[in-house]
mmCIF file of C-alpha atoms in Angstrom:
data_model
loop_
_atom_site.group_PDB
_atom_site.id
_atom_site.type_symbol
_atom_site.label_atom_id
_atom_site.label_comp_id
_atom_site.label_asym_id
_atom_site.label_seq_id
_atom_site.Cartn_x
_atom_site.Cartn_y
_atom_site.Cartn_z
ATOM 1 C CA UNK A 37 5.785 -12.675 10.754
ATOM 2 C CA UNK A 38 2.881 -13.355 8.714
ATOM 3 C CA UNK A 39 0.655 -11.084 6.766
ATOM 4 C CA UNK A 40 -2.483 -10.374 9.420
ATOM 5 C CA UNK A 41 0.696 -9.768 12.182
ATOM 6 C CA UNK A 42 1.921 -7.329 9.590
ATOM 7 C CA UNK A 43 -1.356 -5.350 8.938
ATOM 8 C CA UNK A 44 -1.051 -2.474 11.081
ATOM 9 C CA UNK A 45 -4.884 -0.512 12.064
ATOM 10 C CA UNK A 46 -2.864 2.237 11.804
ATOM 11 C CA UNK A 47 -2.036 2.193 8.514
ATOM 12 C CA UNK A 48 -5.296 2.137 7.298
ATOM 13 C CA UNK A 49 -7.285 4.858 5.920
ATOM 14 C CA UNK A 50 -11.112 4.474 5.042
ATOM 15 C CA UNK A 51 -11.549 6.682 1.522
ATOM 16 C CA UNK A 52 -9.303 9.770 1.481
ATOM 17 C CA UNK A 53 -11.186 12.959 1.335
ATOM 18 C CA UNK A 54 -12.478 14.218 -1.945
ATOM 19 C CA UNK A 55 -10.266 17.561 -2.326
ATOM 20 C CA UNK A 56 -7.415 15.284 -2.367
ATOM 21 C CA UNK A 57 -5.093 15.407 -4.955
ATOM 22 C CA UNK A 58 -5.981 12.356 -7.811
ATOM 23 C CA UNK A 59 -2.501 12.080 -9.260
ATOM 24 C CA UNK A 60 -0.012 8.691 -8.689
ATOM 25 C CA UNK A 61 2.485 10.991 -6.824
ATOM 26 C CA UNK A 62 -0.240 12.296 -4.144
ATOM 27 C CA UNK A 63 -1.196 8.701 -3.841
ATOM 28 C CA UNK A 64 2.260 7.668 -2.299
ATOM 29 C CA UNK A 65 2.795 10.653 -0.666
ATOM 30 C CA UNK A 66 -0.475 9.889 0.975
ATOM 31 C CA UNK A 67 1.008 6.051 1.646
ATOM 32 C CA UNK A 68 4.044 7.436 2.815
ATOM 33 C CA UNK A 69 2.677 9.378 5.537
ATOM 34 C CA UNK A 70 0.087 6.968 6.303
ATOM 35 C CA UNK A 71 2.605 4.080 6.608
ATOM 36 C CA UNK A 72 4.686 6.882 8.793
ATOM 37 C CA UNK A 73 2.206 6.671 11.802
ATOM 38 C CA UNK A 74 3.405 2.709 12.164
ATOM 39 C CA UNK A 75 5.851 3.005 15.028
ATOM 40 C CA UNK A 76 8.158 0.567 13.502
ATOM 41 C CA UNK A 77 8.681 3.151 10.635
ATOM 42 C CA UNK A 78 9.746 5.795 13.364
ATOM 43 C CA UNK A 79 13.449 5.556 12.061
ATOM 44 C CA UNK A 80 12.427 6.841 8.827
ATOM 45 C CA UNK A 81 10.912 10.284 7.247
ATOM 46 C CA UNK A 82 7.961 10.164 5.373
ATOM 47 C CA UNK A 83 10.284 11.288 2.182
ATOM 48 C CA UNK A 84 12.411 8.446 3.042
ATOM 49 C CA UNK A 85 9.348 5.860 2.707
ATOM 50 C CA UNK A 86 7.455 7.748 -0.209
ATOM 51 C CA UNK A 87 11.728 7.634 -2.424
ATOM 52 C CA UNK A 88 11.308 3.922 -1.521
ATOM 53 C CA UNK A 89 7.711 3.580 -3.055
ATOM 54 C CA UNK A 90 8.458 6.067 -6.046
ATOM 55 C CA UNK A 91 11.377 4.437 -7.010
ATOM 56 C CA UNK A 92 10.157 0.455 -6.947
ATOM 57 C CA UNK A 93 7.115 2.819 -9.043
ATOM 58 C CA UNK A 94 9.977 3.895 -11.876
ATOM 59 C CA UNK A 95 10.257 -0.087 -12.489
ATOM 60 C CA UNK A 96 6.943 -1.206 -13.141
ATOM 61 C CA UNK A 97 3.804 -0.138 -12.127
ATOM 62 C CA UNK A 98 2.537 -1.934 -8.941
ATOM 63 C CA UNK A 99 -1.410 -1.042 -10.282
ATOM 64 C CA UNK A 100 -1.887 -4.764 -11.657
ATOM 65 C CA UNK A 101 -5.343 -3.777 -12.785
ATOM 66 C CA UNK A 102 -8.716 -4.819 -11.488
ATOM 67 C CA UNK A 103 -8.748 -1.872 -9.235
ATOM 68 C CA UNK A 104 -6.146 -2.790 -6.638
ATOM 69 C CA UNK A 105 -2.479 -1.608 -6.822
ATOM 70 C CA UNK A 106 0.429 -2.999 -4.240
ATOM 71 C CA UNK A 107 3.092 -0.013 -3.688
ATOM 72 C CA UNK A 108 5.733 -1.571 -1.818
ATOM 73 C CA UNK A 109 9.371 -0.989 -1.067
ATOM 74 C CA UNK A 110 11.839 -2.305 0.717
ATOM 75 C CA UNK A 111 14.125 -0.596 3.265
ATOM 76 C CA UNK A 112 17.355 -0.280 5.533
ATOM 77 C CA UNK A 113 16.646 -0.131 9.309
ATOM 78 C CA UNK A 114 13.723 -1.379 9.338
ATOM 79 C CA UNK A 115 13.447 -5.185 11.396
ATOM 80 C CA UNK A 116 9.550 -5.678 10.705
ATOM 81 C CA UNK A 117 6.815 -5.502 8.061
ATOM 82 C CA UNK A 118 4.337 -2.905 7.807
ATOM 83 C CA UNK A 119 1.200 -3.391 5.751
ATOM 84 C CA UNK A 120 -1.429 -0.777 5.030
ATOM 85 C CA UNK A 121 -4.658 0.248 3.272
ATOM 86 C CA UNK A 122 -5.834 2.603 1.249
ATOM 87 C CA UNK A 123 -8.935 3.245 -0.460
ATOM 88 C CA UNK A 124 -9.783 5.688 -2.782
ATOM 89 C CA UNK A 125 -13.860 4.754 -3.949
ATOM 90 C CA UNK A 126 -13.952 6.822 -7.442
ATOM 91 C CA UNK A 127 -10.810 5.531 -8.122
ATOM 92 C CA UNK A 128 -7.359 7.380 -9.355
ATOM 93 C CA UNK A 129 -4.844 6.996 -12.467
ATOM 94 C CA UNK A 130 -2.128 4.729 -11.207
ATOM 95 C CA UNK A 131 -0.781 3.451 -14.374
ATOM 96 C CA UNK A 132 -2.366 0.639 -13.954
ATOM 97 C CA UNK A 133 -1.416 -2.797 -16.155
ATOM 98 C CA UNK A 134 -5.284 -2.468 -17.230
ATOM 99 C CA UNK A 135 -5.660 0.896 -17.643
ATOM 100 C CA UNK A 136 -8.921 1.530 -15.218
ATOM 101 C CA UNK A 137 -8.878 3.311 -12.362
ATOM 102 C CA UNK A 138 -7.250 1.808 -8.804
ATOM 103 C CA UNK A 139 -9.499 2.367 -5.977
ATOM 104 C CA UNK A 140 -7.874 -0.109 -3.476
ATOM 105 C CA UNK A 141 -4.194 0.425 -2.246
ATOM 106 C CA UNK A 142 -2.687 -1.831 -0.285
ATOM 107 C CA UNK A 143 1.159 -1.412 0.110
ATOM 108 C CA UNK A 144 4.122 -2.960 2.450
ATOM 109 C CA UNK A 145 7.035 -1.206 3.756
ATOM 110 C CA UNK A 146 9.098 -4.087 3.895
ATOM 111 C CA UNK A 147 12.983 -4.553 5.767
ATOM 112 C CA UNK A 148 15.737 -5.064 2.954
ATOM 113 C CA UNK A 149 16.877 -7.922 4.924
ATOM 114 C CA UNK A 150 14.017 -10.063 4.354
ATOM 115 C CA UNK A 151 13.227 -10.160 0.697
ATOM 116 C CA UNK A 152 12.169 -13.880 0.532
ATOM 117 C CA UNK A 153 9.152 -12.832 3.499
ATOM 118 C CA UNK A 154 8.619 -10.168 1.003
ATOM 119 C CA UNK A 155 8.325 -11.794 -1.734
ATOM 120 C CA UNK A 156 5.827 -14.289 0.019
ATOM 121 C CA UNK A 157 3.688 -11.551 1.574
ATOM 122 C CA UNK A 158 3.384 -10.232 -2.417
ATOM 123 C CA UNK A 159 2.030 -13.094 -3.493
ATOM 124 C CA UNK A 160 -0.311 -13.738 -0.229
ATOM 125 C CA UNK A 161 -1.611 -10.427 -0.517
ATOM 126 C CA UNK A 162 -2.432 -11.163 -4.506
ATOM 127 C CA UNK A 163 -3.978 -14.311 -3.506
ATOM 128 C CA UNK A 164 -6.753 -12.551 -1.740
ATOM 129 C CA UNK A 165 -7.275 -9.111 -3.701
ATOM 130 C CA UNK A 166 -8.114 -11.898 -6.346
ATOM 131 C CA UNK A 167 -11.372 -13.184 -5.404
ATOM 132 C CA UNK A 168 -14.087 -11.602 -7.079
ATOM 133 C CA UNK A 169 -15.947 -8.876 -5.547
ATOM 134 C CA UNK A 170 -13.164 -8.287 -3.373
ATOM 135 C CA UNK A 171 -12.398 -4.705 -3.869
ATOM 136 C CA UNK A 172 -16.310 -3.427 -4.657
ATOM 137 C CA UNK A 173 -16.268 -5.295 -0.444
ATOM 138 C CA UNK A 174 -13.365 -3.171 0.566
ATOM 139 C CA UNK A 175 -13.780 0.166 -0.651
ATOM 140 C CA UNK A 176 -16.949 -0.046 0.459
ATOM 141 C CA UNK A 177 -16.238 -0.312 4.101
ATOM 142 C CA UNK A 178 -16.667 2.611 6.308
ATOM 143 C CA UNK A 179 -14.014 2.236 9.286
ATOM 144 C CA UNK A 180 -10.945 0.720 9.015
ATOM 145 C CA UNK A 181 -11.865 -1.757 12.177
#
Protein backbone atom coordinates (compact mmCIF):
# COMPACT_ATOMS: atom_id res chain seq x y z
CA UNK A 1 0.00 0.00 0.00
CA UNK A 2 1.45 3.20 -0.85
CA UNK A 3 1.54 6.43 1.01
CA UNK A 4 -1.72 8.49 -0.57
CA UNK A 5 -3.69 4.77 0.04
CA UNK A 6 -2.40 5.14 3.55
CA UNK A 7 -3.49 8.80 4.28
CA UNK A 8 -6.64 8.42 5.99
CA UNK A 9 -9.23 12.00 5.86
CA UNK A 10 -9.91 10.89 9.02
CA UNK A 11 -6.91 11.30 10.57
CA UNK A 12 -6.54 14.67 9.80
CA UNK A 13 -7.10 17.59 11.90
CA UNK A 14 -6.97 21.28 10.52
CA UNK A 15 -5.14 23.44 13.59
CA UNK A 16 -6.12 22.13 17.04
CA UNK A 17 -7.93 24.62 19.10
CA UNK A 18 -6.02 27.24 20.97
CA UNK A 19 -6.84 26.14 24.75
CA UNK A 20 -5.11 23.05 23.89
CA UNK A 21 -2.48 21.89 25.85
CA UNK A 22 1.24 23.01 24.06
CA UNK A 23 3.33 20.31 25.66
CA UNK A 24 5.01 17.07 23.49
CA UNK A 25 2.84 14.67 25.62
CA UNK A 26 -0.64 16.49 24.69
CA UNK A 27 0.63 16.42 21.18
CA UNK A 28 0.55 12.51 20.97
CA UNK A 29 -2.17 12.13 23.06
CA UNK A 30 -3.89 14.33 20.58
CA UNK A 31 -2.29 11.87 17.62
CA UNK A 32 -3.32 9.02 19.45
CA UNK A 33 -6.86 9.74 19.53
CA UNK A 34 -6.89 11.26 16.24
CA UNK A 35 -5.23 8.21 14.61
CA UNK A 36 -8.00 6.19 16.89
CA UNK A 37 -10.98 7.32 14.63
CA UNK A 38 -9.12 5.19 11.58
CA UNK A 39 -11.18 2.03 11.62
CA UNK A 40 -8.22 -0.08 11.00
CA UNK A 41 -6.92 1.06 14.49
CA UNK A 42 -10.29 -0.27 16.05
CA UNK A 43 -8.29 -3.21 17.71
CA UNK A 44 -6.38 -0.85 19.68
CA UNK A 45 -7.01 1.88 22.65
CA UNK A 46 -5.98 5.19 22.19
CA UNK A 47 -3.32 4.48 25.24
CA UNK A 48 -2.23 1.59 23.28
CA UNK A 49 -1.35 3.89 20.10
CA UNK A 50 -0.18 7.08 22.14
CA UNK A 51 2.66 3.96 24.47
CA UNK A 52 3.60 3.17 20.82
CA UNK A 53 4.31 6.90 19.81
CA UNK A 54 5.81 7.85 23.35
CA UNK A 55 8.03 5.17 23.42
CA UNK A 56 9.64 5.34 19.58
CA UNK A 57 9.64 9.39 21.28
CA UNK A 58 12.13 8.05 24.34
CA UNK A 59 14.63 7.09 21.31
CA UNK A 60 15.03 10.07 19.40
CA UNK A 61 12.99 12.80 18.76
CA UNK A 62 10.88 12.40 15.54
CA UNK A 63 10.76 16.66 15.37
CA UNK A 64 13.63 16.73 12.58
CA UNK A 65 13.38 20.48 12.59
CA UNK A 66 12.07 22.84 9.97
CA UNK A 67 8.73 22.75 11.57
CA UNK A 68 7.51 19.26 10.74
CA UNK A 69 7.87 16.27 13.15
CA UNK A 70 6.95 12.40 12.04
CA UNK A 71 5.61 10.48 15.33
CA UNK A 72 5.32 7.06 14.25
CA UNK A 73 5.17 3.63 15.79
CA UNK A 74 4.81 0.46 14.89
CA UNK A 75 2.30 -2.12 16.18
CA UNK A 76 0.90 -5.78 16.75
CA UNK A 77 -2.53 -6.44 15.15
CA UNK A 78 -2.57 -4.09 13.01
CA UNK A 79 -2.54 -5.45 8.89
CA UNK A 80 -2.54 -1.78 7.31
CA UNK A 81 -0.95 1.67 7.49
CA UNK A 82 -2.51 4.61 8.87
CA UNK A 83 -1.19 8.07 8.11
CA UNK A 84 -2.39 11.31 9.64
CA UNK A 85 -2.07 15.09 10.00
CA UNK A 86 -1.73 17.42 12.35
CA UNK A 87 -1.24 20.98 12.42
CA UNK A 88 -0.63 23.13 15.07
CA UNK A 89 -0.04 27.03 13.24
CA UNK A 90 1.91 28.83 16.31
CA UNK A 91 3.77 25.93 16.64
CA UNK A 92 4.66 23.66 19.94
CA UNK A 93 8.02 22.40 21.75
CA UNK A 94 8.61 18.97 20.34
CA UNK A 95 12.21 18.58 20.99
CA UNK A 96 12.87 19.22 17.87
CA UNK A 97 16.60 18.35 16.17
CA UNK A 98 16.54 22.31 15.44
CA UNK A 99 15.19 23.57 18.31
CA UNK A 100 12.14 25.81 16.71
CA UNK A 101 8.86 25.17 17.12
CA UNK A 102 6.90 22.08 15.06
CA UNK A 103 3.75 23.25 13.61
CA UNK A 104 3.16 20.32 11.14
CA UNK A 105 2.63 16.67 12.47
CA UNK A 106 2.37 14.09 10.35
CA UNK A 107 2.64 10.56 11.96
CA UNK A 108 2.03 6.69 10.83
CA UNK A 109 0.68 3.99 12.87
CA UNK A 110 2.39 1.41 11.14
CA UNK A 111 1.84 -2.88 11.44
CA UNK A 112 5.06 -4.50 13.11
CA UNK A 113 5.00 -6.89 10.35
CA UNK A 114 5.92 -4.59 7.71
CA UNK A 115 8.91 -2.60 8.76
CA UNK A 116 10.62 -2.43 5.30
CA UNK A 117 6.95 -0.51 3.92
CA UNK A 118 7.68 1.47 6.95
CA UNK A 119 10.73 2.33 6.53
CA UNK A 120 9.92 3.40 2.82
CA UNK A 121 6.82 5.42 3.75
CA UNK A 122 9.52 7.41 6.30
CA UNK A 123 11.53 8.36 3.81
CA UNK A 124 8.57 9.18 1.13
CA UNK A 125 6.94 11.22 3.57
CA UNK A 126 10.52 13.21 4.19
CA UNK A 127 10.86 13.53 0.58
CA UNK A 128 7.92 15.82 0.36
CA UNK A 129 7.82 17.79 3.84
CA UNK A 130 11.24 18.84 2.20
CA UNK A 131 10.37 21.16 -0.44
CA UNK A 132 10.46 24.58 0.55
CA UNK A 133 7.45 26.35 1.57
CA UNK A 134 5.91 23.19 2.25
CA UNK A 135 4.76 23.50 5.75
CA UNK A 136 3.99 27.62 5.70
CA UNK A 137 1.32 25.66 2.50
CA UNK A 138 0.05 23.15 4.97
CA UNK A 139 -0.62 24.73 8.11
CA UNK A 140 -2.12 27.16 6.34
CA UNK A 141 -4.94 25.16 4.96
CA UNK A 142 -8.32 25.44 6.41
CA UNK A 143 -10.11 21.89 5.91
CA UNK A 144 -8.51 18.86 5.86
CA UNK A 145 -10.19 18.00 2.20
Amino acid sequence: MGLIESLREECIQISIPESYPRDKTSILRAIAQLAKKSPILTNLSEDDIFNGLNEREKLMSTGFGKGIAMPHCALKDITEFVIGILTVPNGVDFDSLDGKKTKLFVFMISPESKRNEHIRLLSGISRILNKSDFVDRLVSIKRPE
